[in-house]
Structures are given as structure tokens and as C-alpha cells.
Amino acid sequence: MSFIVAIDGPAGSGKGTVTKLVAEKLNFITIDTGAMYRSAALEAVRKNIAPDDNEGLKKMMDNISIELKKVDNVQKVYLNGEDVTKEIRTPLIDENSSKYSAIPYIREKITPIQRKMGENGNVIMEGRDIGTVVFPDADVKIFLDASDEEIANRRYKQDLERGMNVTYEQVLEDIKRRNKNDSNRAVAPLKKAEDAIYIDSTNLTIDEVVDKVIEIIENKMKEKNI
Ligand code: DC
């Protein structure tokens, strides 16, 4: 028996941080589904396989291995056995993961792996289509949102801290383009499931969001006598 929490929302809504903190407090396993699409995009970029090269992508996806593992308490991502945890978090892969994740065959291959990962234990899975496609029967569904301007603000601060040379306007434009791509694609777009609980984090701190999510999960567990 597993208890599944689905957290969906746009890039920069704070899903990753919230998922990590909630999971630590409640002792749940986390599954970052975006990391899997990022790994597929990295492989395509490395092998120079264009988004319209159906044959090439099929061959790539039929031979790919993507694993999420906790090593010394740090969440790691392995692509064909290689640790790509850092390499999948670059602006190049931000852009390409949004492109390649829209390709149906890539989703067809990755979705069943995610379902399998959610089979055992208490899991928080975060992404774009978890409550709508991957686990439409999840025990708890949350849609975490924030305004584009607030997302850009948060990302811009992070980028400056990392020493990157960007302007707020560039960051805002990137965020808008990526979230528009993710929301408008034909297959499994970013969308709130009808029965998901909507949380707008624009004016909330991370701790406030974490507390809300924990309360929702605990209430549901009580209801189910878990
Ligand atoms: O959450 P993230 O920014 O790491 O996700 C990277 C890309 O992968 C993002 O552009 C949307 C896509 N993605 C998806 O299509 N479906 C998911 N379940 C998770 C991510």
C-alpha cells in the first residue's frame, strides 16, 4: 500500500523546495519527475537528436536508463549510470527539457517508470501532470502556483547569488516562455486537476506553504486511518 501526494505547478512555483521539506518532516520518499525529463533532454542534446527526429528519439528512449537515487542523503540523478545531477540544471537544459518533454514518445516511455516508482511506500511526486495523468487517483493533489513576476523575482535572486550575469527582464521572459510551452502542449500539459487543492504561493513564505501542505496530508491520512 502506498500513499501518494501529487504536487504540480509551473517552473519556479517552489514545488521542489516544498516537496523536499514536507517529505523530510513526514518521512515520505520524493520523486522529482522534472529531473527525468531533464535527463532525456540532456541525452538528446548530447547526441544531437533534434525534436523532430522521431526515429532517433525512439532509438534513444528505447535504450535510455534514468534513475533517481538517494546517496549519502543527497538526491542524485543518473543517466545511463552517469551522475548528471548538476548537468541537468543549466539554462540550456531548462530550455530543452521544456521542448523535449512535449514529445509524446518521450512521455510514453517516462510515465510508466514514474507509476512504477510510486507503487511502494509513501511518496510525494512533483511535476506538471502527476495529478492529471501519472496518478489521477493520488490520495492528495496539490496545484502550487505563483505569479510570473514573483517566480521571476525568486529566480533572478538565485541567479545573482550564483554569480550569473542576467537581467530581471531576461529571467521573466524565460519563465513566461517555459511555462507557456508547458501549459500549451498537446500531451499532458501543465494543468490543475479538477480535484486538486490550489495554493497560490505568491504572497506566502516557504514555511507557510509547507505548513499548509502538511496539514492537508495529515488530514487525509487521518480520514483514511493511516
Ligand atoms: O520541474 P522542472 O523545471 O525540473 O521540469 C523540467 C521540464 O520538464 C519542464 O519544462 C516541464 C517538464 N516536465 C513535464 O513535462 N512533466 C513533468 N511531470 C515534470 C516536468
Coordinates of N, CA and C and ligand atoms in Angstrom, one line a residue:
M1 N 0.8 -1.2 0.0 CA 0.0 0.0 0.0 C 0.9 1.3 0.0
S2 N 0.5 2.1 -0.9 CA 1.3 3.4 -0.8 C 0.3 4.6 -0.7
F3 N 0.8 5.6 -0.2 CA 0.0 6.9 -0.1 C 0.7 7.9 -1.0
I4 N 0.0 8.4 -2.0 CA 0.6 9.2 -3.0 C 0.1 10.7 -2.9
V5 N 1.1 11.6 -2.8 CA 0.8 13.0 -2.9 C 1.4 13.5 -4.2
A6 N 0.5 14.2 -5.0 CA 0.9 14.7 -6.3 C 1.0 16.3 -6.1
I7 N 2.2 16.8 -6.5 CA 2.3 18.3 -6.4 C 2.7 18.7 -7.8
D8 N 1.7 19.5 -8.4 CA 2.0 20.0 -9.8 C 2.1 21.5 -9.7
G9 N 2.7 22.1 -10.7 CA 2.7 23.6 -10.8 C 3.8 24.0 -11.7
P10 N 3.8 25.3 -12.1 CA 4.8 25.8 -13.0 C 6.2 25.9 -12.5
A11 N 7.2 26.0 -13.4 CA 8.6 26.2 -13.0 C 8.7 27.4 -12.1
G12 N 9.4 27.2 -11.0 CA 9.6 28.3 -10.1 C 8.5 28.6 -9.0
S13 N 7.5 27.7 -9.0 CA 6.5 27.9 -8.0 C 6.9 27.5 -6.6
G14 N 8.1 26.8 -6.5 CA 8.6 26.4 -5.2 C 8.3 24.9 -4.9
K15 N 7.8 24.2 -5.9 CA 7.4 22.8 -5.8 C 8.6 21.9 -5.2
G16 N 9.8 22.1 -5.8 CA 10.9 21.3 -5.4 C 11.3 21.5 -3.9
T17 N 11.3 22.8 -3.5 CA 11.7 23.1 -2.1 C 10.6 22.6 -1.1
V18 N 9.4 22.8 -1.5 CA 8.3 22.4 -0.6 C 8.2 20.9 -0.5
T19 N 8.4 20.2 -1.6 CA 8.4 18.8 -1.6 C 9.4 18.2 -0.7
K20 N 10.6 18.8 -0.8 CA 11.8 18.3 0.0 C 11.5 18.5 1.5
L21 N 11.0 19.7 1.9 CA 10.8 20.0 3.3 C 9.6 19.1 3.9
V22 N 8.5 19.0 3.1 CA 7.4 18.2 3.6 C 7.8 16.8 3.7
A23 N 8.6 16.2 2.8 CA 9.0 14.8 2.8 C 9.9 14.6 4.0
E24 N 10.8 15.5 4.3 CA 11.6 15.4 5.5 C 10.8 15.3 6.7
K25 N 9.8 16.2 6.9 CA 9.0 16.2 8.1 C 8.2 15.0 8.3
L26 N 7.6 14.5 7.1 CA 6.7 13.4 7.2 C 7.3 12.0 6.9
N27 N 8.6 12.0 6.5 CA 9.3 10.8 6.2 C 8.7 10.1 4.9
F28 N 8.5 10.9 3.9 CA 8.0 10.4 2.6 C 9.2 10.4 1.7
I29 N 9.0 9.5 0.6 CA 10.0 9.5 -0.5 C 9.7 10.6 -1.5
T30 N 10.6 11.3 -2.0 CA 10.3 12.3 -3.0 C 10.7 11.8 -4.4
I31 N 9.9 12.1 -5.4 CA 10.2 11.8 -6.8 C 10.1 13.1 -7.6
D32 N 11.2 13.5 -8.1 CA 11.3 14.7 -8.9 C 11.2 14.3 -10.4
T33 N 10.0 14.4 -10.9 CA 9.7 13.9 -12.3 C 10.4 14.8 -13.3
G34 N 10.5 16.1 -13.0 CA 11.2 17.0 -14.0 C 12.6 16.6 -14.2
A35 N 13.3 16.0 -13.2 CA 14.7 15.6 -13.4 C 14.8 14.5 -14.5
M36 N 13.7 13.7 -14.6 CA 13.7 12.6 -15.6 C 13.6 13.2 -17.0
Y37 N 12.7 14.2 -17.2 CA 12.6 14.9 -18.5 C 13.9 15.7 -18.8
R38 N 14.5 16.2 -17.8 CA 15.7 16.9 -18.0 C 16.8 16.0 -18.4
S39 N 16.8 14.7 -17.9 CA 17.9 13.8 -18.3 C 17.6 13.3 -19.7
A40 N 16.4 13.2 -20.1 CA 16.1 12.8 -21.5 C 16.6 13.9 -22.5
A41 N 16.3 15.2 -22.1 CA 16.7 16.3 -22.9 C 18.2 16.4 -23.0
L42 N 18.9 16.1 -21.9 CA 20.4 16.2 -21.9 C 20.9 15.1 -22.9
E43 N 20.3 13.9 -22.8 CA 20.8 12.9 -23.7 C 20.6 13.3 -25.2
A44 N 19.4 13.9 -25.5 CA 19.1 14.3 -26.9 C 20.1 15.4 -27.3
V45 N 20.4 16.3 -26.4 CA 21.3 17.4 -26.7 C 22.7 16.9 -27.0
R46 N 23.1 16.0 -26.1 CA 24.5 15.4 -26.2 C 24.6 14.6 -27.5
K47 N 23.6 13.9 -27.9 CA 23.6 13.1 -29.1 C 23.2 13.8 -30.3
N48 N 22.8 15.1 -30.2 CA 22.4 15.9 -31.3 C 21.2 15.4 -32.0
I49 N 20.2 14.9 -31.2 CA 19.0 14.4 -31.8 C 17.9 15.5 -31.8
A50 N 17.5 15.9 -32.9 CA 16.5 17.0 -33.0 C 15.1 16.6 -32.5
P51 N 14.3 17.6 -32.0 CA 13.0 17.2 -31.5 C 12.1 16.6 -32.6
D52 N 12.4 16.8 -33.9 CA 11.5 16.3 -34.9 C 12.1 15.0 -35.5
D53 N 13.2 14.5 -35.0 CA 13.8 13.2 -35.4 C 13.2 12.0 -34.7
N54 N 12.0 11.6 -35.2 CA 11.3 10.6 -34.5 C 12.0 9.3 -34.3
E55 N 12.7 8.9 -35.4 CA 13.4 7.6 -35.3 C 14.6 7.7 -34.3
G56 N 15.3 8.8 -34.4 CA 16.4 9.0 -33.4 C 15.9 9.0 -32.0
L57 N 14.8 9.7 -31.7 CA 14.3 9.8 -30.4 C 13.8 8.5 -29.9
K58 N 13.2 7.7 -30.8 CA 12.7 6.4 -30.4 C 13.8 5.5 -30.0
K59 N 14.9 5.5 -30.8 CA 16.0 4.7 -30.5 C 16.7 5.1 -29.2
M60 N 16.7 6.4 -29.0 CA 17.3 6.9 -27.7 C 16.5 6.5 -26.5
M61 N 15.2 6.7 -26.6 CA 14.3 6.3 -25.5 C 14.2 4.9 -25.2
D62 N 14.4 4.0 -26.3 CA 14.3 2.6 -26.0 C 15.6 2.1 -25.4
N63 N 16.6 2.9 -25.3 CA 17.9 2.4 -24.7 C 18.3 3.2 -23.5
I64 N 17.5 4.1 -23.1 CA 17.9 5.1 -22.0 C 17.7 4.5 -20.6
S65 N 18.5 4.8 -19.7 CA 18.3 4.4 -18.3 C 18.3 5.7 -17.4
I66 N 17.3 6.0 -16.7 CA 17.2 7.2 -15.9 C 16.9 6.7 -14.5
E67 N 17.7 7.0 -13.5 CA 17.5 6.6 -12.1 C 17.6 7.8 -11.2
L68 N 16.7 7.8 -10.2 CA 16.7 8.8 -9.1 C 17.1 8.0 -7.9
K69 N 18.3 8.4 -7.3 CA 18.7 7.6 -6.1 C 19.2 8.6 -5.0
K70 N 19.0 8.2 -3.7 CA 19.5 8.9 -2.6 C 20.8 8.4 -2.3
V71 N 21.9 9.2 -2.3 CA 23.2 8.7 -2.0 C 23.7 9.6 -0.9
D72 N 24.1 9.1 0.3 CA 24.5 9.8 1.5 C 23.5 11.0 1.8
N73 N 22.2 10.6 1.7 CA 21.2 11.6 2.0 C 21.0 12.7 1.0
V74 N 21.7 12.6 -0.2 CA 21.5 13.6 -1.2 C 20.9 12.9 -2.4
Q75 N 19.8 13.6 -3.0 CA 19.1 13.1 -4.1 C 19.9 13.2 -5.4
K76 N 20.2 12.1 -6.1 CA 21.0 12.2 -7.3 C 20.3 11.6 -8.5
V77 N 20.7 12.1 -9.6 CA 20.1 11.7 -10.9 C 21.1 11.0 -11.8
Y78 N 20.8 9.8 -12.2 CA 21.8 9.1 -13.1 C 21.2 8.8 -14.5
L79 N 22.0 9.2 -15.5 CA 21.6 9.0 -16.9 C 22.6 7.9 -17.4
N80 N 22.0 6.8 -17.8 CA 22.8 5.6 -18.2 C 24.0 5.4 -17.3
G81 N 23.7 5.5 -16.0 CA 24.7 5.2 -15.0 C 25.6 6.3 -14.6
E82 N 25.5 7.4 -15.3 CA 26.4 8.6 -15.0 C 25.7 9.6 -14.2
D83 N 26.3 10.1 -13.2 CA 25.7 11.1 -12.3 C 25.6 12.5 -13.1
V84 N 24.4 12.9 -13.4 CA 24.1 14.1 -14.1 C 23.4 15.2 -13.3
T85 N 23.4 15.0 -12.0 CA 22.6 15.8 -11.1 C 22.8 17.3 -11.3
K86 N 24.1 17.7 -11.5 CA 24.4 19.1 -11.8 C 24.1 19.5 -13.2
E87 N 24.5 18.6 -14.1 CA 24.5 19.0 -15.5 C 23.1 19.2 -16.1
I88 N 22.1 18.7 -15.4 CA 20.7 18.9 -15.9 C 20.1 20.2 -15.4
R89 N 20.8 21.0 -14.6 CA 20.3 22.2 -14.1 C 20.9 23.4 -14.7
T90 N 21.1 23.4 -16.0 CA 21.7 24.6 -16.7 C 20.6 25.3 -17.5
P91 N 20.7 26.6 -17.9 CA 19.8 27.2 -18.7 C 19.5 26.5 -20.0
L92 N 20.6 25.8 -20.6 CA 20.4 25.1 -21.8 C 19.4 23.9 -21.6
I93 N 19.5 23.3 -20.5 CA 18.6 22.1 -20.3 C 17.3 22.6 -19.8
D94 N 17.2 23.7 -19.1 CA 15.9 24.3 -18.8 C 15.1 24.4 -20.0
E95 N 15.7 25.0 -21.0 CA 15.0 25.3 -22.3 C 14.7 24.0 -23.1
N96 N 15.7 23.1 -23.1 CA 15.5 21.9 -23.9 C 14.5 20.9 -23.2
S97 N 14.5 20.9 -21.9 CA 13.6 19.9 -21.3 C 12.1 20.3 -21.5
S98 N 11.9 21.6 -21.6 CA 10.6 22.1 -21.9 C 10.2 21.7 -23.4
K99 N 11.2 21.7 -24.3 CA 10.9 21.3 -25.7 C 10.7 19.8 -25.8
Y100 N 11.7 19.0 -25.2 CA 11.6 17.6 -25.4 C 10.5 16.9 -24.6
S101 N 10.1 17.5 -23.5 CA 9.1 16.9 -22.7 C 7.7 17.0 -23.4
A102 N 7.6 17.8 -24.4 CA 6.3 17.9 -25.2 C 6.2 16.8 -26.2
I103 N 7.2 16.0 -26.4 CA 7.2 14.9 -27.4 C 6.5 13.7 -26.8
P104 N 5.4 13.2 -27.5 CA 4.6 12.1 -26.9 C 5.4 10.9 -26.6
Y105 N 6.4 10.5 -27.5 CA 7.1 9.2 -27.3 C 7.9 9.3 -26.0
I106 N 8.5 10.5 -25.8 CA 9.3 10.6 -24.6 C 8.4 10.5 -23.3
R107 N 7.2 11.1 -23.4 CA 6.3 10.9 -22.2 C 5.8 9.5 -22.1
E108 N 5.5 8.8 -23.2 CA 5.0 7.5 -23.2 C 6.0 6.5 -22.5
K109 N 7.3 6.8 -22.6 CA 8.3 6.0 -22.0 C 8.6 6.3 -20.5
I110 N 8.4 7.6 -20.2 CA 8.8 8.1 -18.8 C 7.6 7.9 -17.9
T111 N 6.4 8.1 -18.3 CA 5.2 8.0 -17.4 C 5.1 6.6 -16.7
P112 N 5.3 5.5 -17.4 CA 5.2 4.2 -16.7 C 6.3 4.0 -15.7
I113 N 7.5 4.6 -15.9 CA 8.6 4.4 -14.9 C 8.1 5.2 -13.7
Q114 N 7.5 6.3 -13.8 CA 7.1 7.1 -12.7 C 6.0 6.3 -11.9
R115 N 5.1 5.7 -12.6 CA 4.0 5.0 -12.0 C 4.6 3.8 -11.1
K116 N 5.6 3.2 -11.7 CA 6.2 2.1 -11.0 C 6.9 2.6 -9.7
M117 N 7.6 3.8 -9.9 CA 8.3 4.3 -8.7 C 7.3 4.7 -7.6
G118 N 6.1 4.9 -7.9 CA 5.1 5.3 -6.9 C 4.4 4.1 -6.2
E119 N 4.7 2.9 -6.7 CA 4.0 1.7 -6.2 C 4.2 1.4 -4.7
N120 N 5.4 1.7 -4.2 CA 5.7 1.3 -2.9 C 6.0 2.4 -1.9
G121 N 5.4 2.5 -0.8 CA 5.7 3.5 0.2 C 4.9 4.7 0.1
N122 N 5.3 5.7 1.0 CA 4.6 7.0 1.0 C 5.4 7.9 0.1
V123 N 4.8 8.5 -0.9 CA 5.5 9.2 -1.9 C 5.0 10.6 -2.2
I124 N 5.9 11.6 -2.4 CA 5.5 12.9 -2.9 C 6.1 13.0 -4.3
M125 N 5.3 13.0 -5.3 CA 5.8 13.1 -6.6 C 5.4 14.5 -7.2
E126 N 6.5 15.2 -7.7 CA 6.2 16.6 -8.1 C 6.5 16.7 -9.6
G127 N 5.7 17.5 -10.3 CA 5.8 17.7 -11.8 C 4.8 18.6 -12.4
R128 N 4.3 18.2 -13.5 CA 3.3 19.0 -14.2 C 2.0 18.3 -14.4
D129 N 2.1 16.9 -14.6 CA 0.9 16.1 -14.9 C 0.7 15.0 -14.0
I130 N 1.2 15.1 -12.7 CA 1.1 14.0 -11.8 C -0.4 13.8 -11.4
G131 N -1.1 14.8 -11.0 CA -2.5 14.7 -10.6 C -3.4 14.4 -11.8
T132 N -3.0 14.8 -13.0 CA -3.9 14.6 -14.1 C -3.7 13.3 -14.9
V133 N -2.4 12.9 -15.0 CA -2.1 11.8 -15.9 C -1.4 10.6 -15.2
V134 N -0.3 10.9 -14.4 CA 0.5 9.9 -13.9 C -0.3 9.2 -12.7
F135 N -0.8 9.9 -11.8 CA -1.6 9.4 -10.7 C -2.9 10.1 -10.5
P136 N -3.9 9.9 -11.5 CA -5.1 10.6 -11.4 C -5.9 10.2 -10.1
D137 N -5.5 9.1 -9.5 CA -6.2 8.7 -8.2 C -5.3 9.0 -7.0
A138 N -4.4 9.9 -7.1 CA -3.5 10.2 -6.0 C -4.3 10.5 -4.7
D139 N -3.8 10.2 -3.5 CA -4.5 10.5 -2.3 C -4.7 12.0 -2.0
V140 N -3.6 12.7 -2.4 CA -3.7 14.2 -2.2 C -3.1 14.8 -3.5
K141 N -3.9 15.8 -3.9 CA -3.4 16.5 -5.1 C -3.3 18.0 -4.8
I142 N -2.1 18.6 -5.1 CA -1.9 20.0 -4.8 C -1.5 20.7 -6.1
F143 N -2.0 21.8 -6.4 CA -1.5 22.6 -7.5 C -0.9 23.9 -6.9
L144 N 0.4 24.0 -7.0 CA 1.1 25.1 -6.4 C 1.5 26.1 -7.5
D145 N 0.9 27.3 -7.3 CA 1.1 28.4 -8.3 C 1.7 29.6 -7.7
A146 N 2.2 30.5 -8.6 CA 2.7 31.8 -8.2 C 2.6 32.7 -9.5
S147 N 2.6 34.0 -9.3 CA 2.6 34.9 -10.5 C 3.9 34.8 -11.2
D148 N 3.9 35.0 -12.5 CA 5.1 35.0 -13.3 C 6.2 36.0 -12.7
E149 N 5.7 37.2 -12.3 CA 6.6 38.2 -11.7 C 7.3 37.7 -10.5
E150 N 6.5 37.1 -9.6 CA 7.1 36.6 -8.3 C 8.1 35.4 -8.6
I151 N 7.7 34.6 -9.6 CA 8.6 33.5 -9.9 C 9.9 34.0 -10.5
A152 N 9.8 35.1 -11.3 CA 11.0 35.7 -11.9 C 11.8 36.3 -10.9
N153 N 11.2 37.0 -9.9 CA 11.9 37.6 -8.8 C 12.7 36.6 -8.0
R154 N 12.1 35.5 -7.7 CA 12.8 34.4 -6.9 C 14.0 33.9 -7.7
R155 N 13.7 33.6 -9.0 CA 14.8 33.0 -9.9 C 15.9 34.0 -10.1
Y156 N 15.6 35.3 -10.3 CA 16.6 36.3 -10.5 C 17.5 36.5 -9.3
K157 N 16.9 36.4 -8.1 CA 17.8 36.5 -6.9 C 18.7 35.3 -6.8
Q158 N 18.2 34.1 -7.1 CA 19.0 32.9 -7.1 C 20.2 33.0 -8.1
D159 N 19.8 33.5 -9.3 CA 20.8 33.6 -10.4 C 21.9 34.6 -10.0
L160 N 21.6 35.7 -9.4 CA 22.6 36.7 -8.9 C 23.5 36.0 -7.9
E161 N 22.9 35.3 -6.9 CA 23.7 34.6 -5.9 C 24.7 33.6 -6.5
R162 N 24.3 33.0 -7.6 CA 25.1 32.1 -8.3 C 26.2 32.8 -9.2
G163 N 26.1 34.1 -9.2 CA 27.1 34.9 -10.0 C 26.8 34.9 -11.4
M164 N 25.5 34.7 -11.8 CA 25.1 34.7 -13.2 C 24.9 36.1 -13.7
N165 N 25.2 36.4 -14.9 CA 25.0 37.7 -15.5 C 23.7 37.9 -16.2
V166 N 22.6 38.1 -15.5 CA 21.3 38.2 -16.2 C 20.5 39.4 -15.7
T167 N 19.5 39.8 -16.5 CA 18.7 40.9 -16.1 C 17.3 40.3 -15.6
Y168 N 16.6 41.1 -14.8 CA 15.3 40.6 -14.4 C 14.4 40.4 -15.6
E169 N 14.5 41.2 -16.6 CA 13.6 41.1 -17.8 C 13.9 39.8 -18.5
Q170 N 15.2 39.5 -18.6 CA 15.5 38.2 -19.3 C 14.9 37.0 -18.6
V171 N 15.0 37.0 -17.2 CA 14.5 35.9 -16.4 C 13.0 35.8 -16.6
L172 N 12.3 37.0 -16.5 CA 10.9 37.0 -16.6 C 10.5 36.4 -18.0
E173 N 11.2 36.8 -19.0 CA 10.8 36.3 -20.4 C 11.0 34.8 -20.5
D174 N 12.1 34.3 -19.9 CA 12.4 32.8 -19.9 C 11.3 32.1 -19.2
I175 N 11.0 32.6 -18.0 CA 9.9 31.9 -17.2 C 8.6 31.9 -18.0
K176 N 8.2 33.0 -18.5 CA 6.9 33.1 -19.3 C 6.9 32.1 -20.4
R177 N 8.1 32.1 -21.2 CA 8.1 31.2 -22.4 C 8.0 29.7 -22.0
R178 N 8.8 29.4 -20.9 CA 8.8 28.0 -20.5 C 7.5 27.5 -19.9
N179 N 6.8 28.4 -19.1 CA 5.6 27.9 -18.5 C 4.4 28.0 -19.6
K180 N 4.6 28.8 -20.6 CA 3.6 28.8 -21.7 C 3.7 27.5 -22.5
N181 N 5.0 27.2 -22.8 CA 5.3 25.9 -23.5 C 4.6 24.7 -22.8
D182 N 4.9 24.7 -21.5 CA 4.5 23.5 -20.7 C 2.9 23.5 -20.6
S183 N 2.3 24.6 -20.6 CA 0.8 24.7 -20.4 C 0.1 24.4 -21.7
N184 N 0.8 24.7 -22.8 CA 0.1 24.7 -24.1 C 0.3 23.5 -25.0
R185 N 1.2 22.6 -24.5 CA 1.5 21.4 -25.3 C 0.2 20.5 -25.4
A186 N 0.2 19.6 -26.5 CA -0.9 18.8 -26.7 C -1.1 17.7 -25.7
V187 N 0.1 17.1 -25.3 CA 0.0 15.9 -24.4 C 0.4 16.3 -23.0
A188 N -0.4 15.9 -22.1 CA -0.2 16.1 -20.6 C 0.3 17.5 -20.3
P189 N -0.4 18.5 -20.7 CA 0.0 19.9 -20.3 C 0.0 20.1 -18.8
L190 N 0.7 21.2 -18.4 CA 0.6 21.6 -17.1 C -0.8 22.2 -16.8
K191 N -1.5 21.5 -15.9 CA -2.9 21.9 -15.7 C -3.4 21.4 -14.3
K192 N -4.2 22.2 -13.7 CA -4.7 21.8 -12.3 C -5.7 20.7 -12.5
A193 N -5.5 19.6 -11.8 CA -6.6 18.5 -11.8 C -7.8 19.1 -11.2
E194 N -9.0 18.7 -11.7 CA -10.2 19.3 -11.1 C -10.3 19.2 -9.6
D195 N -9.8 18.0 -9.1 CA -9.9 17.8 -7.6 C -8.6 18.2 -6.9
A196 N -7.7 19.0 -7.5 CA -6.5 19.4 -6.8 C -6.8 20.6 -5.9
I197 N -6.1 20.7 -4.8 CA -6.2 21.9 -4.0 C -5.2 22.9 -4.5
Y198 N -5.8 24.1 -4.8 CA -5.0 25.2 -5.4 C -4.3 26.0 -4.3
I199 N -3.0 26.2 -4.3 CA -2.3 27.0 -3.4 C -1.5 28.1 -4.2
D200 N -1.8 29.4 -3.9 CA -1.1 30.4 -4.6 C 0.0 30.9 -3.6
S201 N 1.3 30.7 -4.0 CA 2.4 31.0 -3.1 C 2.9 32.4 -3.3
T202 N 2.3 33.2 -4.2 CA 2.8 34.5 -4.5 C 3.2 35.3 -3.2
N203 N 2.2 35.3 -2.3 CA 2.4 36.1 -1.1 C 2.7 35.3 0.2
L204 N 3.1 34.0 0.0 CA 3.4 33.2 1.2 C 4.9 32.9 1.3
T205 N 5.3 32.6 2.5 CA 6.7 32.2 2.7 C 6.7 30.6 2.4
I206 N 7.9 30.1 2.2 CA 8.1 28.7 2.0 C 7.5 27.9 3.2
D207 N 7.8 28.4 4.4 CA 7.3 27.7 5.6 C 5.8 27.7 5.7
E208 N 5.2 28.8 5.2 CA 3.7 28.8 5.2 C 3.1 27.8 4.3
V209 N 3.8 27.7 3.1 CA 3.3 26.7 2.1 C 3.5 25.3 2.7
V210 N 4.7 25.1 3.3 CA 5.0 23.7 3.8 C 3.9 23.4 4.9
D211 N 3.6 24.3 5.8 CA 2.6 24.0 6.9 C 1.3 23.7 6.3
K212 N 0.8 24.4 5.2 CA -0.4 24.1 4.6 C -0.5 22.7 4.0
V213 N 0.6 22.4 3.3 CA 0.7 21.1 2.6 C 0.7 20.0 3.7
I214 N 1.4 20.1 4.7 CA 1.5 19.1 5.8 C 0.1 18.9 6.4
E215 N -0.6 20.0 6.6 CA -2.0 19.9 7.2 C -2.9 19.1 6.3
I216 N -2.8 19.4 5.0 CA -3.7 18.7 4.0 C -3.4 17.2 4.0
I217 N -2.1 16.9 4.0 CA -1.7 15.5 4.0 C -2.2 14.8 5.3
E218 N -1.9 15.4 6.4 CA -2.2 14.8 7.7 C -3.7 14.6 7.8
N219 N -4.5 15.5 7.4 CA -6.0 15.4 7.5 C -6.4 14.2 6.6
K220 N -5.8 14.1 5.4 CA -6.2 13.0 4.6 C -5.8 11.6 5.2
M221 N -4.6 11.6 5.8 CA -4.2 10.3 6.4 C -5.1 9.9 7.5
K222 N -5.5 10.9 8.3 CA -6.5 10.7 9.4 C -7.8 10.1 8.9
E223 N -8.3 10.7 7.8 CA -9.5 10.3 7.2 C -9.4 8.9 6.7
K224 N -8.2 8.5 6.3 CA -8.0 7.1 5.8 C -7.5 6.2 6.9
N225 N -7.5 6.6 8.1 CA -7.0 5.8 9.2 C -5.6 5.3 9.0
I226 N -4.7 6.2 8.5 CA -3.3 5.8 8.3 C -2.5 6.4 9.4
Ligands
DC1 O1 10.2 20.8 -12.8 P1 11.4 21.1 -13.8 O2 11.6 22.5 -14.1 O3 12.7 20.4 -13.4 O4 10.9 20.3 -15.2 C1 11.7 20.4 -16.3 C2 10.8 20.3 -17.6 O5 10.2 19.1 -17.7 C3 9.7 21.4 -17.6 O6 9.9 22.3 -18.7 C4 8.4 20.6 -17.8 C5 8.8 19.2 -18.0 N1 8.1 18.3 -17.1 C6 7.0 17.7 -17.6 O7 6.6 17.9 -18.7 N2 6.2 16.8 -16.8 C7 6.6 16.6 -15.6 N3 5.9 15.7 -14.8 C8 7.7 17.3 -15.0 C9 8.4 18.1 -15.8

